[in-house]
Structures are given as structure tokens and as C-alpha cells.
XYZ file of C-alpha atoms in Angstrom:
678
model
C 166.211 -45.568 116.060
C 162.584 -44.634 116.614
C 161.732 -40.930 116.457
C 159.270 -39.998 119.212
C 157.438 -37.044 117.726
C 155.687 -34.151 119.403
C 153.010 -31.949 117.821
C 154.282 -30.247 114.693
C 157.482 -32.262 114.449
C 158.282 -34.099 111.219
C 160.522 -36.992 110.286
C 161.657 -38.386 106.909
C 160.204 -41.688 105.730
C 162.927 -44.014 104.427
C 160.468 -46.532 102.943
C 157.517 -46.171 100.623
C 155.618 -49.184 101.954
C 154.516 -48.569 105.529
C 152.161 -49.630 108.250
C 150.634 -47.186 110.713
C 149.639 -48.969 113.905
C 147.187 -47.255 116.213
C 146.225 -48.233 119.740
C 143.643 -46.442 121.848
C 141.804 -46.816 125.125
C 138.504 -47.521 123.363
C 137.413 -48.660 119.896
C 138.032 -46.006 117.229
C 137.251 -45.919 113.535
C 139.907 -45.154 110.964
C 139.774 -42.876 107.945
C 142.365 -41.475 105.586
C 142.067 -38.551 103.195
C 144.154 -37.518 100.215
C 144.706 -33.801 99.870
C 146.162 -31.539 97.224
C 149.096 -29.195 97.805
C 146.799 -26.877 99.823
C 145.440 -29.708 101.949
C 141.997 -29.708 100.318
C 140.168 -32.990 99.809
C 138.690 -32.721 96.329
C 135.789 -35.095 96.921
C 134.502 -38.065 98.845
C 136.273 -40.342 96.393
C 139.515 -39.155 98.040
C 138.493 -40.563 101.416
C 139.124 -44.101 102.673
C 136.763 -45.132 105.453
C 135.296 -48.380 106.869
C 132.580 -48.460 104.211
C 135.089 -47.922 101.380
C 138.438 -48.882 102.887
C 140.803 -48.583 99.926
C 142.294 -45.780 97.894
C 145.307 -45.959 95.598
C 148.150 -46.600 98.029
C 145.949 -46.515 101.170
C 143.941 -49.140 103.030
C 142.169 -48.662 106.363
C 140.415 -51.035 108.735
C 136.824 -52.024 107.953
C 135.619 -51.829 111.552
C 136.160 -49.875 114.726
C 138.676 -51.383 117.151
C 141.068 -50.377 119.901
C 143.966 -51.591 117.743
C 144.050 -50.562 114.069
C 146.420 -50.687 111.132
C 146.714 -48.474 108.079
C 148.550 -49.973 105.088
C 150.326 -47.379 102.966
C 152.177 -47.624 99.661
C 153.389 -44.100 98.927
C 154.536 -45.001 95.412
C 150.926 -45.848 94.539
C 149.491 -42.563 95.830
C 148.264 -40.446 92.866
C 150.561 -37.647 91.717
C 147.821 -35.082 92.389
C 147.810 -36.002 96.059
C 150.451 -34.260 98.143
C 149.053 -35.054 101.594
C 147.734 -38.165 103.315
C 145.876 -37.458 106.548
C 145.430 -40.242 109.088
C 142.149 -39.694 110.933
C 140.680 -41.304 114.041
C 137.166 -40.878 115.411
C 135.059 -42.340 118.181
C 132.048 -44.324 116.918
C 128.679 -42.791 117.676
C 125.550 -44.569 118.820
C 127.281 -47.712 120.101
C 127.379 -46.893 123.816
C 131.075 -46.037 123.893
C 132.850 -42.887 125.062
C 131.831 -39.683 123.344
C 135.107 -37.780 123.731
C 138.783 -38.664 123.775
C 139.251 -36.961 127.128
C 137.661 -39.951 128.880
C 139.957 -42.549 127.279
C 143.650 -43.276 127.246
C 145.632 -41.124 124.837
C 145.766 -42.710 121.348
C 149.185 -43.834 120.171
C 150.302 -44.069 116.541
C 153.457 -45.743 115.281
C 154.747 -45.622 111.702
C 156.598 -48.834 110.898
C 158.255 -50.472 107.940
C 156.679 -53.666 106.640
C 159.181 -55.741 108.640
C 157.937 -54.159 111.866
C 160.824 -51.732 112.352
C 159.404 -48.636 113.985
C 160.264 -45.377 112.214
C 158.351 -42.773 114.214
C 155.721 -42.682 116.936
C 153.341 -40.096 118.352
C 151.245 -40.145 121.517
C 148.235 -37.880 120.959
C 147.890 -36.189 124.336
C 145.870 -33.139 125.349
C 142.543 -34.206 123.840
C 139.480 -33.378 125.931
C 136.086 -32.723 124.293
C 137.238 -33.809 120.850
C 135.720 -36.926 119.282
C 137.737 -36.896 116.034
C 141.394 -36.131 115.435
C 143.881 -35.761 112.604
C 146.610 -37.969 114.048
C 149.347 -37.838 111.413
C 150.066 -36.230 108.088
C 152.200 -37.844 105.402
C 153.301 -35.199 102.947
C 155.361 -35.003 99.789
C 158.167 -32.458 99.738
C 160.623 -32.172 96.829
C 159.974 -35.730 95.747
C 160.438 -37.225 99.208
C 157.838 -38.177 101.797
C 157.812 -37.162 105.448
C 155.502 -37.733 108.398
C 154.306 -34.917 110.652
C 152.677 -35.304 114.068
C 149.453 -33.272 113.936
C 147.125 -34.180 116.821
C 144.436 -31.671 115.747
C 141.162 -32.576 117.447
C 137.580 -31.651 116.581
C 134.803 -31.452 119.165
C 132.285 -31.600 116.317
C 133.544 -35.036 115.286
C 134.075 -36.260 111.749
C 131.588 -33.745 110.351
C 133.632 -30.791 111.576
C 136.898 -32.454 110.538
C 135.696 -33.187 106.995
C 134.280 -29.676 106.732
C 137.659 -28.237 107.698
C 139.262 -30.240 104.875
C 136.776 -28.943 102.321
C 134.706 -32.090 101.839
C 131.326 -31.230 100.260
C 128.277 -32.168 102.367
C 130.618 -33.131 105.175
C 127.913 -33.605 107.801
C 125.860 -36.052 105.728
C 128.948 -37.969 104.646
C 130.217 -38.279 108.243
C 126.792 -39.418 109.435
C 126.766 -42.141 106.802
C 130.153 -43.436 107.949
C 129.055 -43.470 111.590
C 125.814 -45.264 110.751
C 127.663 -47.932 108.765
C 130.148 -48.480 111.575
C 127.373 -48.711 114.170
C 125.495 -51.255 112.026
C 128.635 -53.329 111.549
C 129.465 -53.319 115.260
C 125.945 -54.335 116.200
C 125.806 -57.208 113.704
C 129.379 -58.455 113.656
C 130.348 -58.464 117.322
C 129.090 -61.481 119.208
C 127.951 -61.350 122.812
C 130.852 -59.723 124.696
C 132.604 -61.465 127.528
C 131.254 -58.772 129.826
C 128.833 -56.020 128.878
C 131.014 -52.969 129.290
C 129.924 -49.797 127.498
C 133.241 -49.179 125.807
C 133.581 -52.590 124.182
C 136.994 -53.265 125.686
C 137.560 -56.931 126.384
C 137.105 -57.652 130.095
C 137.281 -60.960 131.919
C 133.887 -62.550 131.783
C 132.986 -62.545 135.469
C 133.808 -58.934 136.220
C 130.854 -56.815 137.161
C 129.179 -54.607 134.615
C 130.356 -51.604 136.594
C 133.893 -51.990 135.270
C 135.391 -48.605 134.566
C 137.392 -47.101 131.773
C 141.100 -47.874 131.712
C 142.910 -45.413 133.947
C 140.052 -44.989 136.467
C 138.979 -46.785 139.589
C 135.414 -47.787 140.254
C 135.099 -44.594 142.258
C 136.338 -42.580 139.302
C 139.852 -41.905 140.567
C 143.173 -43.204 139.445
C 144.611 -45.723 141.856
C 147.549 -44.279 143.722
C 149.161 -47.569 144.485
C 149.945 -48.522 140.928
C 153.165 -46.572 140.936
C 154.600 -44.722 137.999
C 155.035 -46.581 134.760
C 158.584 -47.147 133.718
C 160.057 -44.304 131.745
C 160.275 -44.663 127.992
C 163.404 -46.460 126.928
C 165.431 -48.901 128.965
C 166.804 -48.363 132.435
C 170.282 -49.621 133.265
C 169.181 -52.715 135.098
C 172.572 -53.548 136.531
C 172.874 -54.387 140.164
C 169.502 -53.830 141.769
C 167.937 -51.551 139.163
C 165.414 -53.354 136.979
C 165.565 -53.427 133.206
C 162.415 -52.340 131.420
C 161.177 -55.202 129.321
C 161.119 -54.994 125.523
C 158.172 -53.172 124.001
C 154.739 -54.514 123.510
C 152.845 -54.822 120.244
C 152.278 -51.316 119.075
C 155.053 -50.026 121.327
C 158.596 -50.755 120.314
C 161.426 -50.262 122.774
C 161.903 -46.591 123.349
C 158.205 -45.755 122.817
C 155.745 -44.636 125.451
C 154.800 -47.263 127.986
C 151.513 -48.845 126.938
C 151.270 -46.366 124.090
C 148.834 -44.332 126.153
C 150.835 -41.620 127.852
C 149.067 -42.078 131.174
C 149.256 -44.381 134.153
C 147.108 -47.498 134.344
C 144.439 -48.057 136.915
C 145.626 -49.690 140.083
C 142.851 -50.275 142.567
C 139.212 -49.873 143.400
C 138.910 -47.677 146.473
C 135.411 -46.392 146.253
C 133.040 -49.312 146.639
C 133.407 -52.907 147.632
C 131.684 -54.181 144.503
C 133.396 -52.040 141.839
C 136.464 -53.332 139.993
C 139.018 -51.757 137.755
C 139.203 -52.646 134.094
C 142.928 -53.186 133.753
C 142.676 -55.037 130.467
C 144.756 -53.162 127.918
C 143.291 -51.892 124.670
C 145.294 -54.157 122.386
C 143.515 -57.296 123.584
C 140.902 -58.360 121.051
C 137.783 -56.362 121.809
C 135.365 -58.765 120.223
C 134.475 -62.244 121.321
C 136.744 -65.001 119.968
C 135.499 -67.308 117.251
C 132.840 -69.723 118.424
C 134.723 -72.654 119.989
C 134.016 -76.220 119.013
C 131.139 -77.929 120.833
C 133.491 -79.608 123.294
C 134.693 -76.256 124.619
C 131.400 -74.378 124.841
C 130.104 -73.541 128.315
C 127.656 -76.077 129.672
C 125.367 -73.434 131.146
C 124.478 -69.843 130.292
C 126.278 -68.521 133.369
C 129.540 -70.306 132.718
C 132.404 -68.260 131.294
C 133.603 -69.265 127.808
C 136.779 -71.287 127.890
C 139.898 -69.516 126.595
C 140.965 -69.897 122.984
C 144.512 -69.830 121.636
C 144.970 -66.913 119.243
C 142.362 -64.731 120.978
C 143.953 -61.450 119.848
C 144.217 -59.298 116.767
C 146.705 -60.123 114.029
C 147.145 -61.042 110.392
C 148.377 -64.556 111.120
C 148.107 -67.109 113.902
C 151.693 -66.365 114.865
C 150.957 -62.660 115.255
C 147.739 -63.360 117.152
C 149.600 -65.615 119.587
C 152.321 -62.997 119.995
C 149.750 -60.324 120.792
C 147.857 -62.688 123.084
C 150.989 -63.462 125.104
C 151.706 -59.775 125.556
C 148.067 -59.239 126.463
C 148.313 -61.905 129.168
C 151.500 -60.252 130.399
C 149.826 -56.869 130.739
C 146.656 -58.310 132.260
C 148.745 -60.028 134.935
C 150.652 -56.807 135.601
C 147.496 -54.768 136.011
C 145.657 -57.397 138.061
C 148.567 -57.571 140.482
C 148.812 -53.780 140.599
C 145.150 -53.588 141.526
C 145.628 -56.134 144.318
C 148.750 -54.505 145.738
C 147.163 -51.077 145.630
C 144.053 -52.366 147.398
C 146.199 -53.906 150.138
C 148.126 -50.651 150.536
C 144.860 -48.757 150.731
C 143.520 -51.139 153.405
C 146.677 -50.685 155.491
C 146.571 -46.897 155.079
C 142.893 -46.785 156.018
C 143.542 -48.853 159.156
C 146.384 -46.530 160.184
C 144.205 -43.463 159.670
C 141.344 -44.909 161.711
C 143.692 -45.857 164.545
C 145.301 -42.418 164.525
C 141.894 -40.772 164.635
C 140.622 -42.911 167.531
C 143.819 -42.926 169.552
C 144.536 -39.232 169.135
C 142.388 -38.754 172.265
C 144.538 -39.737 175.277
C 141.462 -40.980 177.117
C 140.856 -43.723 174.544
C 144.377 -45.141 174.927
C 143.561 -46.598 178.331
C 141.217 -49.495 178.995
C 139.152 -51.400 176.489
C 138.340 -48.511 174.140
C 141.719 -48.589 172.429
C 141.734 -52.356 172.105
C 138.237 -52.351 170.606
C 139.239 -49.656 168.081
C 142.247 -51.694 167.038
C 140.156 -54.818 166.545
C 137.557 -52.966 164.448
C 140.227 -51.324 162.271
C 142.050 -54.624 161.731
C 138.805 -56.392 160.872
C 138.042 -53.791 158.202
C 141.599 -54.111 156.891
C 141.316 -57.892 156.704
C 137.935 -57.682 154.971
C 139.255 -55.352 152.257
C 142.386 -57.451 151.828
C 140.381 -60.670 151.535
C 138.099 -59.100 148.921
C 141.121 -57.947 146.929
C 142.720 -61.386 147.147
C 139.495 -63.061 146.039
C 139.342 -60.848 142.958
C 143.032 -61.464 142.246
C 142.682 -65.242 142.583
C 139.728 -65.203 140.188
C 141.650 -63.192 137.579
C 144.807 -65.264 137.998
C 142.763 -68.422 137.615
C 141.418 -67.188 134.301
C 144.902 -66.217 133.140
C 146.193 -69.650 134.167
C 143.419 -71.281 132.118
C 144.349 -69.093 129.149
C 148.015 -69.988 129.574
C 147.043 -73.658 129.608
C 145.609 -73.442 126.079
C 148.142 -70.960 124.693
C 151.326 -72.844 125.654
C 150.568 -76.000 123.615
C 149.639 -73.858 120.587
C 152.888 -71.872 120.468
C 155.218 -72.279 117.470
C 158.810 -73.451 118.143
C 160.271 -69.944 118.416
C 157.787 -69.128 121.205
C 157.768 -72.547 122.904
C 159.712 -74.023 125.803
C 162.136 -76.831 125.089
C 159.741 -79.389 126.599
C 156.906 -78.423 124.236
C 156.017 -81.306 121.867
C 156.188 -78.873 118.944
C 159.979 -79.340 118.974
C 159.545 -83.045 118.234
C 158.142 -82.075 114.827
C 160.619 -79.220 114.214
C 161.489 -78.388 110.627
C 163.828 -75.626 109.482
C 161.567 -72.653 108.641
C 161.375 -70.803 105.358
C 160.470 -67.488 107.024
C 161.801 -65.736 110.092
C 159.293 -65.614 112.979
C 158.165 -62.363 114.585
C 159.795 -63.052 117.936
C 161.857 -65.422 120.047
C 161.308 -66.678 123.573
C 164.146 -65.932 125.996
C 162.574 -67.280 129.166
C 159.594 -67.001 131.476
C 158.338 -64.230 133.756
C 156.319 -64.480 136.947
C 155.259 -62.468 139.970
C 155.342 -63.604 143.612
C 151.530 -63.570 143.893
C 151.443 -66.752 141.798
C 154.790 -68.217 140.873
C 153.352 -71.071 138.794
C 151.673 -68.638 136.366
C 154.475 -67.941 133.931
C 154.296 -65.675 130.925
C 156.653 -66.239 127.968
C 159.180 -63.428 127.575
C 159.213 -62.734 123.838
C 161.571 -60.350 122.050
C 161.116 -59.208 118.478
C 163.333 -60.444 115.667
C 165.715 -59.320 114.419
C 167.126 -58.469 117.837
C 167.092 -54.748 118.481
C 169.537 -54.948 121.403
C 172.321 -57.255 122.387
C 172.010 -59.706 125.272
C 174.112 -59.842 128.414
C 173.952 -63.153 130.302
C 175.182 -62.181 133.737
C 177.547 -64.805 135.160
C 178.204 -62.817 138.356
C 177.121 -63.770 141.880
C 175.950 -60.293 142.905
C 172.335 -60.788 141.901
C 169.724 -63.217 143.190
C 169.766 -65.731 146.016
C 169.833 -68.512 143.431
C 173.116 -67.136 142.070
C 174.624 -66.936 145.561
C 173.866 -70.630 146.088
C 176.238 -71.589 143.250
C 179.991 -71.308 143.203
C 181.681 -69.133 140.616
C 182.603 -71.977 138.272
C 179.110 -73.481 138.272
C 177.509 -70.121 137.533
C 179.873 -69.340 134.659
C 179.238 -72.734 133.061
C 175.484 -72.369 133.527
C 175.623 -68.921 131.901
C 177.522 -70.271 128.892
C 175.133 -73.231 128.580
C 172.309 -70.689 128.551
C 174.052 -68.711 125.792
C 174.385 -71.856 123.667
C 170.682 -72.605 124.132
C 169.776 -69.069 123.000
C 172.094 -69.366 119.997
C 170.502 -72.687 119.077
C 167.016 -71.171 119.248
C 168.128 -68.305 117.005
C 169.691 -70.701 114.503
C 166.503 -72.775 114.542
C 164.322 -69.697 113.994
C 166.034 -68.422 110.838
C 165.897 -69.955 107.350
C 169.089 -71.625 106.086
C 171.873 -69.194 105.326
C 170.259 -66.253 107.080
C 171.965 -66.476 110.481
C 175.653 -66.889 111.321
C 177.173 -67.423 114.750
C 180.689 -66.393 115.797
C 182.230 -67.285 119.154
C 185.029 -65.651 121.135
C 186.288 -67.888 123.936
C 189.625 -66.277 124.647
C 190.673 -68.686 127.423
C 189.077 -71.773 125.892
C 187.101 -72.338 129.094
C 183.750 -72.927 127.391
C 184.675 -75.953 125.272
C 182.232 -78.248 127.062
C 179.327 -75.797 126.748
C 180.096 -75.106 123.076
C 180.269 -78.794 122.173
C 176.690 -78.962 120.772
C 177.356 -76.063 118.351
C 180.808 -77.320 117.339
C 179.739 -80.959 117.037
C 176.731 -80.153 114.859
C 178.829 -78.039 112.510
C 176.645 -74.939 112.690
C 179.620 -72.599 113.298
C 181.347 -71.251 110.208
C 184.640 -70.969 112.114
C 185.925 -72.643 115.285
C 185.627 -70.557 118.474
C 188.311 -67.855 118.503
C 190.818 -68.004 121.346
C 193.730 -65.889 122.489
C 194.288 -62.208 121.853
C 194.919 -62.795 118.131
C 191.637 -64.660 117.703
C 189.734 -61.937 119.538
C 191.285 -59.260 117.338
C 190.560 -61.138 114.087
C 186.856 -61.727 114.814
C 186.244 -58.176 116.018
C 188.043 -56.703 113.006
C 185.967 -58.800 110.603
C 182.631 -57.837 112.170
C 183.607 -54.178 112.567
C 184.506 -54.035 108.874
C 181.160 -55.616 108.011
C 179.285 -52.973 110.016
C 181.273 -50.186 108.321
C 180.657 -51.544 104.819
C 176.945 -52.079 105.275
C 176.496 -48.661 106.876
C 178.273 -46.956 103.983
C 176.240 -48.913 101.432
C 172.956 -48.068 103.127
C 173.772 -44.386 103.550
C 174.948 -44.150 99.960
C 171.999 -46.074 98.566
C 174.373 -48.579 96.994
C 173.499 -51.877 98.622
C 174.336 -53.721 95.392
C 177.963 -52.524 95.624
C 178.814 -54.651 98.659
C 181.693 -57.106 98.142
C 180.430 -60.419 96.728
C 182.086 -62.407 99.510
C 180.363 -60.420 102.267
C 178.099 -62.580 104.429
C 174.761 -60.751 104.330
C 173.146 -63.023 106.919
C 172.323 -61.794 110.408
C 175.438 -62.161 112.568
C 175.607 -63.157 116.240
C 178.817 -62.779 118.236
C 178.997 -64.767 121.492
C 181.681 -63.460 123.850
C 182.621 -65.617 126.826
C 184.423 -64.368 129.953
C 184.734 -60.740 128.888
C 187.144 -58.897 129.258
C 189.649 -61.780 129.255
C 191.778 -61.494 126.106
C 190.574 -57.951 125.293
C 192.915 -54.988 124.996
C 191.765 -51.365 124.820
C 191.312 -51.499 121.046
C 189.222 -54.668 121.288
C 187.061 -53.123 124.002
C 186.434 -50.092 121.781
C 185.473 -52.341 118.858
C 183.112 -54.315 121.073
C 181.375 -51.123 122.213
C 181.076 -50.082 118.575
C 179.439 -53.398 117.644
C 177.002 -53.121 120.559
C 175.971 -49.594 119.527
C 175.985 -49.772 115.727
C 175.690 -53.478 115.000
C 171.971 -54.211 115.541
C 170.893 -51.695 112.896
C 172.898 -53.553 110.235
C 172.392 -57.115 111.412
C 175.292 -57.689 113.828
C 174.180 -58.747 117.295
C 176.095 -59.267 120.516
C 175.604 -61.894 123.225
C 177.970 -61.430 126.141
C 178.542 -63.929 128.944
C 180.264 -61.838 131.577
C 180.540 -60.836 135.207
C 180.580 -57.065 135.478
C 182.974 -57.260 138.404
C 185.612 -58.780 136.103
C 185.612 -55.551 134.079
C 185.613 -53.195 137.069
C 189.123 -51.983 136.161
C 187.617 -50.103 133.205
C 185.434 -48.049 135.554
C 182.643 -45.963 134.027
C 184.059 -46.376 130.516
C 182.010 -49.535 130.041
C 178.785 -48.204 131.580
C 177.292 -47.420 128.134
C 178.078 -50.984 127.031
C 176.231 -52.578 129.957
C 173.297 -50.204 129.524
C 172.977 -51.011 125.817
C 172.478 -54.726 126.488
C 169.424 -56.533 127.824
C 170.538 -58.267 131.004
C 169.240 -61.791 131.556
C 170.448 -64.376 134.020
C 171.196 -68.120 133.990
C 169.191 -68.530 137.212
C 165.953 -67.006 138.500
C 166.307 -63.288 139.248
C 163.785 -60.464 139.728
C 165.617 -57.729 137.818
C 163.146 -56.962 134.999
C 160.392 -54.335 135.117
C 157.274 -54.076 132.995
C 156.552 -50.823 131.105
C 153.056 -50.341 132.583
C 153.285 -50.300 136.388
C 156.939 -51.145 137.030
C 156.586 -54.496 138.827
C 159.799 -56.399 139.523
C 159.321 -59.599 137.513
C 161.271 -62.763 138.162
C 162.983 -63.985 135.014
C 163.571 -67.710 134.651
C 165.717 -69.013 131.797
C 164.538 -71.843 129.609
C 166.026 -75.175 130.605
C 166.529 -78.326 128.607
C 164.664 -81.360 130.021
C 167.114 -83.835 131.623
C 168.327 -86.398 129.101
C 166.585 -84.651 126.194
C 168.079 -84.991 122.723
C 166.065 -82.092 121.317
C 169.011 -79.681 121.149
C 171.165 -82.182 119.263
C 168.380 -83.079 116.799
C 167.468 -79.450 116.143
C 171.078 -78.443 115.505
C 171.582 -81.441 113.209
C 168.572 -80.361 111.142
C 169.883 -76.799 110.995
C 173.321 -78.020 109.884
C 171.853 -80.293 107.203
C 169.662 -77.474 105.878
C 172.705 -75.172 105.720
C 174.694 -77.746 103.779
C 171.826 -78.246 101.337
C 171.477 -74.479 100.908
C 175.179 -74.100 100.030
C 175.052 -76.809 97.390
């Protein structure tokens, strides 16, 4: 579980090879220093910076950006070094902000190389400072820990280096800043829009776009609403789930990694617009497109490019781009809704002011005042809608080039990429569960991606207490649709993992899901037939519970090689249909245990259930429902984003009518598994 640190708090580091991912509201440059047991940096050769980005065990980014990564190998750090300081600073002389107080709070996350987040720290409280010691990795009795520092310096890198004992700190810091400024001036192509902070903004926004978190008038938009609280809200009934975390923010971390609310609307002037593009979008122009995609005139906006985001691979760039589109749509809609609310509020205030005089309520004066107020309201609303339509049009164009470029794990079933599917040799970063959209434009759908391995179980709600679409179906249809959806998700998971690295178990106590399970059973991708009856339920739960216990003991004891040779070390998925049918109190307790402890050791839960069926258990099962991510077999607006809290409509992925893709994919998976066993 991720440790959310506050200033001064420390946390042990279980791995020696780490990544430190930093996001900020404006481009920052990265440095790292090695210090002795007193924290002193013995010379400039102990400093990694953009001009000299590597030290033994440390590598920093070569350029300033709003999203950075530090690569750390603690085993390679010299024995003389007892401290590793992670430093951030604002570039000088490039037209960007001069102090952290005018940008969103930087966010740092320490992760393992597989992306598992170990600890995170939101660096709040910075004002005049332009450089900060974000984190400290320190060696204590042979083990390494991370400490949240957050010490800022108004004098910038020069003051920071001087505090760490670097000789000629001012000259050295000036050299770093000059090199960064030169690199930014020469390496960054013409930006999409000339904003002073270098944050990527849609190309036709005015040059008066403001910093994230401010309106064009310099105030935070009130209509955006509070961002969802860190973590996941229950999401059952009418309460929305918070969506899984974004790049740089794993579930349980601060929303947007910034510690402050996003901008919502432009209230001050008619021409000003809010920059609601988040800092993790690529802040430089994309690679020059081929001649066929270049604009035909200087004033035409560049066409979108698939992979227009930061990342080490195309897959990671597409993942980050999808989440960037998701956040851009959230913020664009927040700006529109806030502007509409402001227009309505302004009209009400003007009417109250005019009609507060009883004499103006009679005759034509009152009617004229109403007409003027409504005209102003309509003008503001039309301007807001025009801006929204322009931004949504650009996002739709971006979606049009991103969708065809997605790999199978990210793609819909009707994407041609599935026609050329081959069993992968590596596990992808994420998996697509469905699509998300907002009522302002229902045809603009953003893929809902969750990281792999799954960090939470899934609950496919087969109840009729949710959306209108669910109420239109009878109980039997909805239950079958939910189980069909579970089989599709299981097939996508099997198709995403290399042979032998994912195992599916099924509990169908009443045997009611035989038709839905036919593709999995017929293809031979299940190690055992679906378990039925109370005895079958008990046997499967006992086997998986024992596996969780054994792996936990091995991990805690540092004896992973002592696991029984017949233990299946692959990721495990348990599909449970029609819970709680066939479950006694012991089985319910085991299921709760698997939901809580299983994901950390590779045992994942997918429940197909109607919560009303388990109402006899009362609040005992509340923790179980809260621990699972609720999705639905039909469209339902029960999910909330972590930035402004919109209610997003989730739509499950559907198989094209008459398609044989599912059968062909499962046959390939089964053949690859048989070849792997031989």
C-alpha cells in the first residue's frame, strides 16, 4: 500500500532499484546530490544535473519538463555516500514562473521498476522558493529509507547548493541554468500556443491563457467543485467511485498530484480562457508529422499525433496520452459548467438588484431588466459553449488518431489490431475496461484504462438499482449480460499476459452461467472446470487462501525460493458468479480475505453480484463492496474523476455482432499455454 508522506516522515524502501516520478505545474529541472554521513556534498562530481545526468546509481532527466523521472539503483551508490537528495528547481531565463508559489504543488512518487508505488509526497507550502529538496534517500544500518523533506530555497539552486557545502555554488548553479535555458531554446519546437510557462495548451487558445489553478481574471473558478478525496469512495448506490489513478498518481495518492483544485472557469474577461491542460501532457511540440499531416497554412493548427505524450515506449506514451485526454476533457467541461453557473448567478444578482425597488416591478421597467439580464446570460453561455465545442472538437480529432494506434490491451474489440493478435511476451502497462463520456458530448469517449497487475478487484453489478438502462432489462437478462461482461474481461486479461502467467478460476455455485462461460470452457483456457455447489466453493476458496498465506509468509521471511514446487506462481483471477449463493459464513470470510490481501500477492477477484442478494449480511460486507471497483454491464454514470469530480458515464466494451474475435483470441491463448507446458 502506498505511503503518503508528510514533511519529515520516512518510509523503508523494499527495493534497491527505483524510479522517482515527479509532476509539477510548470517545467522544472532535476538534480540529485550524493552526501556523506553529515549531508555534505564533497564536490561537483557528486551532483547529477541536466548537463551531467549520471552518477553511480543515479540518473536524472537531461531537460526541464513538467513530468520527470529519476532512475535510482541504490546498490550502485558509492559506499561513501550515505544520502541521496532529490532536487527540483524552476528554470531561469526561459519566461516561466519564477517561484513555486505561482504553480501547482509538485508531487513526487517513489515506485518500484514495475510501477508499484511505494511512497508519495505532495510538496505543499512553497511560496517564494524557486528550488526545493524534495526527497532524501538515506542509508541507516545497512538499509535504505526515503524521507519527505520539502525544504525550499528562495535563492534558487545557488542557495541550495551553498547549504549543502558545494564549492562555488553560485557559479555552478548559474552554469546549470544557462545550459538548461540553451537546451530549451534550441530543442523545443514552436509551441502549440505561446504560453509563458511552456505547458502544452490547445493550439487555438489565446496567448492570455493562465497558469493551472487560476482563471483569466486571476481567481480560482468556484464552479469546478472540490476534487475527489484521495483514495476511493464507496461508489455503491448513487455515490460515485473515484477512477483509478493517473500516471504519476496511483490510487490512493493526491488527486492530480498537485494538492490544489483545478481551474474551472474564466469569469473576468470575455476573451480570457483557463489553461486546464494538466502538467503531465507533453510540454513540447510532437515530432514533425509526415508531409501529409502538416497544416496547409501557417494559421492552421497541427493535426494530432498518436503518442503525443511523455514515456519510454510507445505503449507508455499512448497510456499517458489517453489519461491526458481524459483530464483535458474533465477540465474543459468543468470550465464550461462553471461559466454557465456564473452566468446564471450573475443574471440572478442583476435581477435582484433591479427588482429590489418596488417601483421597478410594475410596468415595462421590470420586463426590460429581465430581458437585458437574460441577454447577458445567453451571451456568456454561448461564448462558453463555443469554447467548449472548439476544445471538444480538438479532443475528438485526437481520439480519432489515438484509437487506431492503440495496442490490443488498450483497444476495443472492433479495433483491427485484434485481427493480427499474437500472444505477447511481456505484460502491458494497463488494460481497457470500457469507455467513459460526459453528457456534453456523448460520442467523445475516452478509454478507461487500469494498471496491471490489478490493484483492486472488480465488481460487475448485476443489480437493477442503478441506471435507467439497467431498469429496462429484466433480472435474468441483466445477470446474463453481467456474466458475459465478466467473461470478456477475463479473456482480455488472458490475452494480455504471456503464456503461463495468468490463471483463471470460476465459482458458479448454481451452474447458471454455463452459457456465458462456454467460450472459456470450450477454448480450454481454464485449468479446472467451474466450481459448483457448496463443496466446490469451499475447495476453490481454500486453495486460493492457502496460496495467499504461503506467498505472504515467503515474502515477509525473504524466502521466496522456499515456496512449494507445485505452487502456481502465475497471477490468479477468481470469477464469482451470483454471490452469495453457495457461500456459508466461512466462505464469506475467506472471500473478504482474498479481496483485501490477494492483490498484493497476485490473487485478484472479479465478482458478478447484486448487492441486494447479500443484504442479509448487513454492514458486514460493506468493506468488501468498498474494496472493489464497481463497473456495470450497461451504461451507468457512477464513476468520478479525481480532478473535479464529474459523474462519468461508463460503457462496457461490447463484442461486434457475429464477431469471431473472442473465439480466435482464446484459441491462440490456449495453444500458447499448451506449447509453454511442453
